[in-house]
XYZ file of C-alpha atoms in Angstrom:
327
model
C -35.781 -8.500 20.125
C -32.316 -9.196 18.316
C -34.033 -8.557 14.921
C -35.344 -5.169 16.285
C -32.111 -4.119 17.767
C -30.253 -4.922 14.456
C -32.669 -2.808 12.483
C -31.679 0.106 14.628
C -28.202 0.115 13.122
C -28.437 3.884 12.194
C -29.172 4.781 15.746
C -26.434 2.756 17.299
C -23.961 4.184 14.803
C -24.883 7.634 15.629
C -24.952 7.049 19.400
C -21.555 5.117 19.243
C -19.900 7.950 17.103
C -21.252 10.678 19.671
C -19.956 8.617 22.554
C -16.454 8.174 20.873
C -16.431 11.948 20.245
C -17.063 13.071 23.692
C -15.467 10.254 25.626
C -12.660 9.080 23.274
C -10.747 7.134 25.882
C -13.621 4.629 26.001
C -12.894 3.460 22.384
C -9.197 3.985 21.866
C -8.462 0.379 22.878
C -9.921 -0.583 19.651
C -7.081 1.025 17.372
C -4.186 1.882 19.822
C -2.491 -1.526 19.211
C -2.799 -2.782 22.863
C -4.755 -5.887 21.583
C -3.361 -7.935 18.755
C -5.209 -11.181 18.563
C -3.594 -13.583 16.279
C -0.768 -11.201 15.873
C -2.965 -8.999 13.776
C -4.380 -5.502 14.423
C -7.683 -5.837 16.407
C -9.545 -3.938 13.760
C -8.629 -6.405 11.034
C -9.645 -9.427 13.236
C -12.889 -7.725 14.141
C -13.732 -7.088 10.430
C -12.883 -10.720 9.817
C -15.532 -11.780 12.247
C -18.020 -9.677 10.576
C -17.127 -11.250 7.285
C -17.400 -14.761 8.949
C -20.888 -13.761 10.264
C -21.848 -12.827 6.744
C -20.716 -16.254 5.404
C -22.693 -17.928 8.078
C -25.911 -16.482 6.555
C -25.083 -17.836 3.090
C -25.481 -21.094 1.357
C -24.502 -22.659 -1.978
C -28.073 -21.866 -3.071
C -27.397 -18.085 -2.694
C -24.551 -18.398 -5.150
C -26.775 -20.209 -7.546
C -29.311 -17.338 -7.276
C -26.837 -15.014 -9.035
C -27.434 -16.983 -12.218
C -31.179 -16.358 -12.016
C -30.841 -12.571 -11.909
C -27.686 -11.814 -13.678
C -28.933 -8.492 -15.283
C -29.687 -6.948 -11.774
C -26.723 -8.285 -10.020
C -24.366 -7.422 -13.000
C -25.706 -3.880 -13.330
C -25.511 -3.326 -9.553
C -21.914 -4.607 -9.201
C -20.906 -2.561 -12.330
C -22.429 0.675 -10.863
C -20.843 -0.096 -7.477
C -17.191 -0.277 -8.934
C -17.741 2.666 -11.401
C -20.007 5.265 -9.789
C -18.349 5.265 -6.511
C -14.682 5.154 -7.376
C -15.167 7.842 -10.018
C -17.042 10.057 -7.561
C -14.294 9.332 -5.016
C -11.366 10.613 -7.176
C -13.513 13.527 -8.549
C -14.309 14.807 -5.097
C -10.622 14.187 -3.794
C -9.447 16.265 -6.699
C -12.134 18.752 -6.671
C -11.860 19.592 -3.036
C -8.005 19.480 -3.072
C -7.975 17.060 -0.118
C -4.779 16.331 1.518
C -3.100 13.137 0.528
C -4.220 11.117 3.556
C -7.780 12.237 3.278
C -7.771 11.751 -0.611
C -6.478 8.306 -0.442
C -8.857 7.274 2.461
C -11.824 8.786 0.378
C -10.713 6.819 -2.665
C -10.279 3.627 -0.719
C -13.732 3.694 0.880
C -15.211 4.554 -2.602
C -13.566 1.392 -3.972
C -14.870 -0.874 -1.371
C -17.944 -3.280 -1.859
C -21.402 -2.782 -0.512
C -21.711 -3.345 3.308
C -23.965 -5.673 5.144
C -25.819 -2.719 6.686
C -27.260 -2.254 3.156
C -29.437 -5.445 3.651
C -31.019 -3.966 6.852
C -31.793 -0.683 4.924
C -33.110 -2.681 1.984
C -35.482 -4.440 4.334
C -36.614 -1.264 5.851
C -37.237 0.381 2.469
C -39.475 -2.459 1.304
C -36.839 -3.111 -1.480
C -35.817 -6.471 -2.897
C -34.047 -7.977 0.189
C -32.992 -11.189 -1.770
C -31.397 -8.932 -4.501
C -29.591 -6.883 -1.763
C -28.125 -9.891 -0.034
C -26.930 -11.455 -3.466
C -25.405 -7.996 -4.530
C -23.657 -7.523 -1.324
C -22.271 -11.114 -1.575
C -21.390 -10.559 -5.222
C -19.700 -7.149 -4.763
C -17.687 -8.523 -1.825
C -16.219 -11.327 -3.799
C -15.623 -9.016 -6.882
C -13.886 -6.565 -4.379
C -11.108 -9.104 -3.551
C -9.595 -8.131 -6.923
C -11.427 -4.874 -7.906
C -10.681 -2.878 -4.630
C -6.822 -3.307 -4.814
C -6.853 -2.669 -8.553
C -9.108 0.490 -8.469
C -7.436 1.899 -5.432
C -3.899 1.499 -6.893
C -5.184 3.150 -10.171
C -6.958 6.013 -8.755
C -4.972 6.810 -5.516
C -1.745 6.383 -7.405
C -1.888 10.067 -8.140
C -1.300 10.767 -4.355
C 0.754 7.788 -3.114
C 2.080 4.567 -4.672
C -0.257 1.875 -3.519
C 1.009 -1.669 -2.889
C -1.697 -3.501 -4.750
C -0.358 -6.952 -4.015
C -0.390 -6.364 -0.178
C -3.880 -4.803 -0.474
C -4.970 -7.972 -2.256
C -3.487 -10.240 0.357
C -5.311 -8.209 3.029
C -8.610 -8.485 1.083
C -8.117 -12.220 0.874
C -7.386 -12.765 4.653
C -9.827 -10.222 5.997
C -12.736 -10.711 3.537
C -12.490 -13.907 1.295
C -11.310 -16.494 3.731
C -13.711 -15.606 6.458
C -16.685 -15.726 4.109
C -15.604 -19.080 2.743
C -15.261 -20.397 6.299
C -18.758 -19.217 7.202
C -20.325 -20.756 4.036
C -18.555 -24.097 4.811
C -19.664 -24.060 8.374
C -23.286 -23.306 7.308
C -22.933 -26.337 4.837
C -21.392 -29.055 7.157
C -22.339 -27.729 10.714
C -25.935 -26.467 9.984
C -27.133 -26.811 13.511
C -24.348 -24.922 15.187
C -24.434 -22.163 12.321
C -28.114 -21.805 12.892
C -27.531 -20.864 16.615
C -24.688 -18.449 15.750
C -26.541 -16.839 12.802
C -29.328 -15.680 15.189
C -26.892 -13.251 16.960
C -24.308 -12.702 14.275
C -26.213 -9.715 12.715
C -26.456 -7.761 15.921
C -22.827 -8.689 16.730
C -21.836 -7.321 13.412
C -23.567 -4.040 14.065
C -21.824 -3.825 17.463
C -18.332 -4.498 15.881
C -18.890 -1.936 13.230
C -19.872 0.627 15.861
C -16.728 -0.148 17.768
C -14.467 0.121 14.858
C -15.906 3.394 13.744
C -15.814 4.767 17.312
C -12.164 3.731 17.687
C -11.238 5.663 14.534
C -13.288 8.609 15.520
C -11.769 8.709 18.999
C -8.141 8.197 17.766
C -8.662 10.984 14.942
C -10.728 13.500 16.765
C -8.161 16.343 16.376
C -7.527 15.653 12.747
C -11.355 15.551 12.001
C -11.668 19.044 13.767
C -8.905 20.347 11.620
C -10.518 19.287 8.359
C -14.194 19.064 9.396
C -15.949 21.320 6.828
C -14.496 20.003 3.589
C -14.234 16.382 5.016
C -17.911 16.181 5.797
C -19.139 17.856 2.573
C -16.963 15.478 0.325
C -18.091 12.427 2.091
C -21.774 13.494 2.006
C -21.507 14.042 -1.750
C -19.891 10.848 -2.224
C -22.802 8.930 -0.849
C -25.340 11.289 -2.377
C -23.850 10.434 -5.802
C -24.027 6.717 -4.969
C -27.695 6.604 -3.831
C -28.818 9.118 -6.576
C -27.123 7.744 -9.589
C -27.711 4.105 -8.504
C -31.505 4.890 -8.618
C -31.607 7.152 -11.536
C -29.319 5.000 -13.911
C -31.281 1.765 -13.117
C -34.660 3.448 -13.721
C -33.289 4.942 -16.898
C -32.373 1.478 -18.273
C -35.781 -0.012 -17.388
C -35.511 -1.607 -14.089
C -38.501 -1.853 -11.757
C -38.948 0.306 -8.627
C -37.991 -2.526 -6.122
C -34.775 -3.253 -8.141
C -33.759 0.508 -8.449
C -34.253 1.052 -4.795
C -32.139 -1.894 -3.946
C -29.354 -1.067 -6.362
C -29.475 2.576 -5.081
C -28.913 1.306 -1.623
C -26.209 -1.143 -2.438
C -24.299 1.434 -4.486
C -24.687 4.184 -1.887
C -23.633 2.014 1.172
C -20.047 0.981 1.296
C -18.442 -1.472 3.589
C -16.835 1.418 5.537
C -15.464 -1.010 8.175
C -13.420 -2.650 5.449
C -12.180 0.743 4.455
C -11.321 1.456 8.083
C -9.439 -1.894 8.464
C -7.419 -1.669 5.266
C -6.488 1.989 5.961
C -5.388 1.032 9.509
C -3.074 -1.651 8.692
C 0.714 -1.002 9.338
C 1.648 -1.953 5.802
C -0.861 0.521 4.328
C 0.092 3.255 6.634
C 3.860 2.723 5.731
C 3.165 3.897 2.133
C 2.518 7.559 3.291
C 5.302 9.985 3.614
C 4.443 11.170 7.112
C 2.597 9.708 10.116
C -0.089 12.496 9.802
C -1.060 11.515 6.318
C -1.207 7.804 7.421
C -3.390 8.904 10.385
C -5.799 10.674 8.146
C -6.305 7.693 5.691
C -8.862 5.793 7.951
C -10.956 8.840 8.803
C -13.144 9.154 5.628
C -14.250 5.582 6.139
C -15.265 6.309 9.789
C -17.167 9.379 8.676
C -18.608 7.310 5.777
C -20.096 4.818 8.120
C -22.111 7.372 9.820
C -23.249 9.150 6.580
C -24.388 6.115 4.793
C -26.580 4.664 7.406
C -28.192 7.956 8.119
C -28.915 8.750 4.436
C -29.922 5.104 3.783
C -32.362 4.983 6.807
C -33.718 8.435 5.722
C -34.441 7.079 2.156
C -35.800 3.861 3.594
C -38.328 5.726 5.643
C -39.418 7.669 2.588
C -39.663 4.681 0.344
C -41.435 2.457 3.068
C -44.082 5.271 3.622
C -44.785 5.436 -0.313
C -45.055 1.674 -0.244
C -47.590 1.567 2.503
C -49.689 4.100 0.497
C -50.227 1.550 -2.395
C -48.436 -1.032 -4.380
C -45.130 -0.434 -6.166
C -45.318 0.139 -9.848
C -42.525 -0.845 -12.248
């Protein structure tokens, strides 16, 4: 039952977003600052729990697996941190987005693949082991790549404190993942019990984060609705499309191309939302409105990528059922 509920990630995201849009007061508590566990914004702590859950599913054997498929993992991670960031800056400039939206779009484009991609890869009959490995690899690379790329590309709009962004990546992403891996290694029985529910818990937390940002930014989304929705749709369309076409062009098999397409097209939008919502990140903008706009692209992105990914998964799964995959 938990597995089935987790696989309905796209449905829960859409329903949660709709709920937050029509009854925003039910989600405002996530982002309004009333709860600050460990003295940190609630969104950051929630994302840290997601990363901990990801670490609980990993073992040292997973890290060794990277060495067995370096070509696929390397190509996927390279595309993740080239196709998406370049698409992000191009769309921000092409649509003439306001500073807050532009920086937010670039930030989410520079984030690693999200754990939701593993669910979509499974549904698409893609290479699930490669998907998990790529998510892990891109997440670790992102600790350095996301601050560097965001600072480089978003510097056109606002001066990004790359060091602070790096510290946030370490505390929100790296440390929880390492803690999860160590728990898996030294407390396997406890980890096994927690890992049963951690994927569904991660889905719920992501929906809460996205819902909170949607609820808090409803007026701003309405004011920029048309251009915002189109720009973010194109960002993910480029990710899925180029991730598939480029890997097919260089000779990868169908399963690998599908997997890399999903990994490139699906960002860790929760991470983008969390980073953009931190007080230190918001302080870099000239006005409070610009700061309020920055998390919005990540929230919209979370809806788009699971919808597009689930749509592609349905098509690819149907094709797989008709006959064997051909490289």
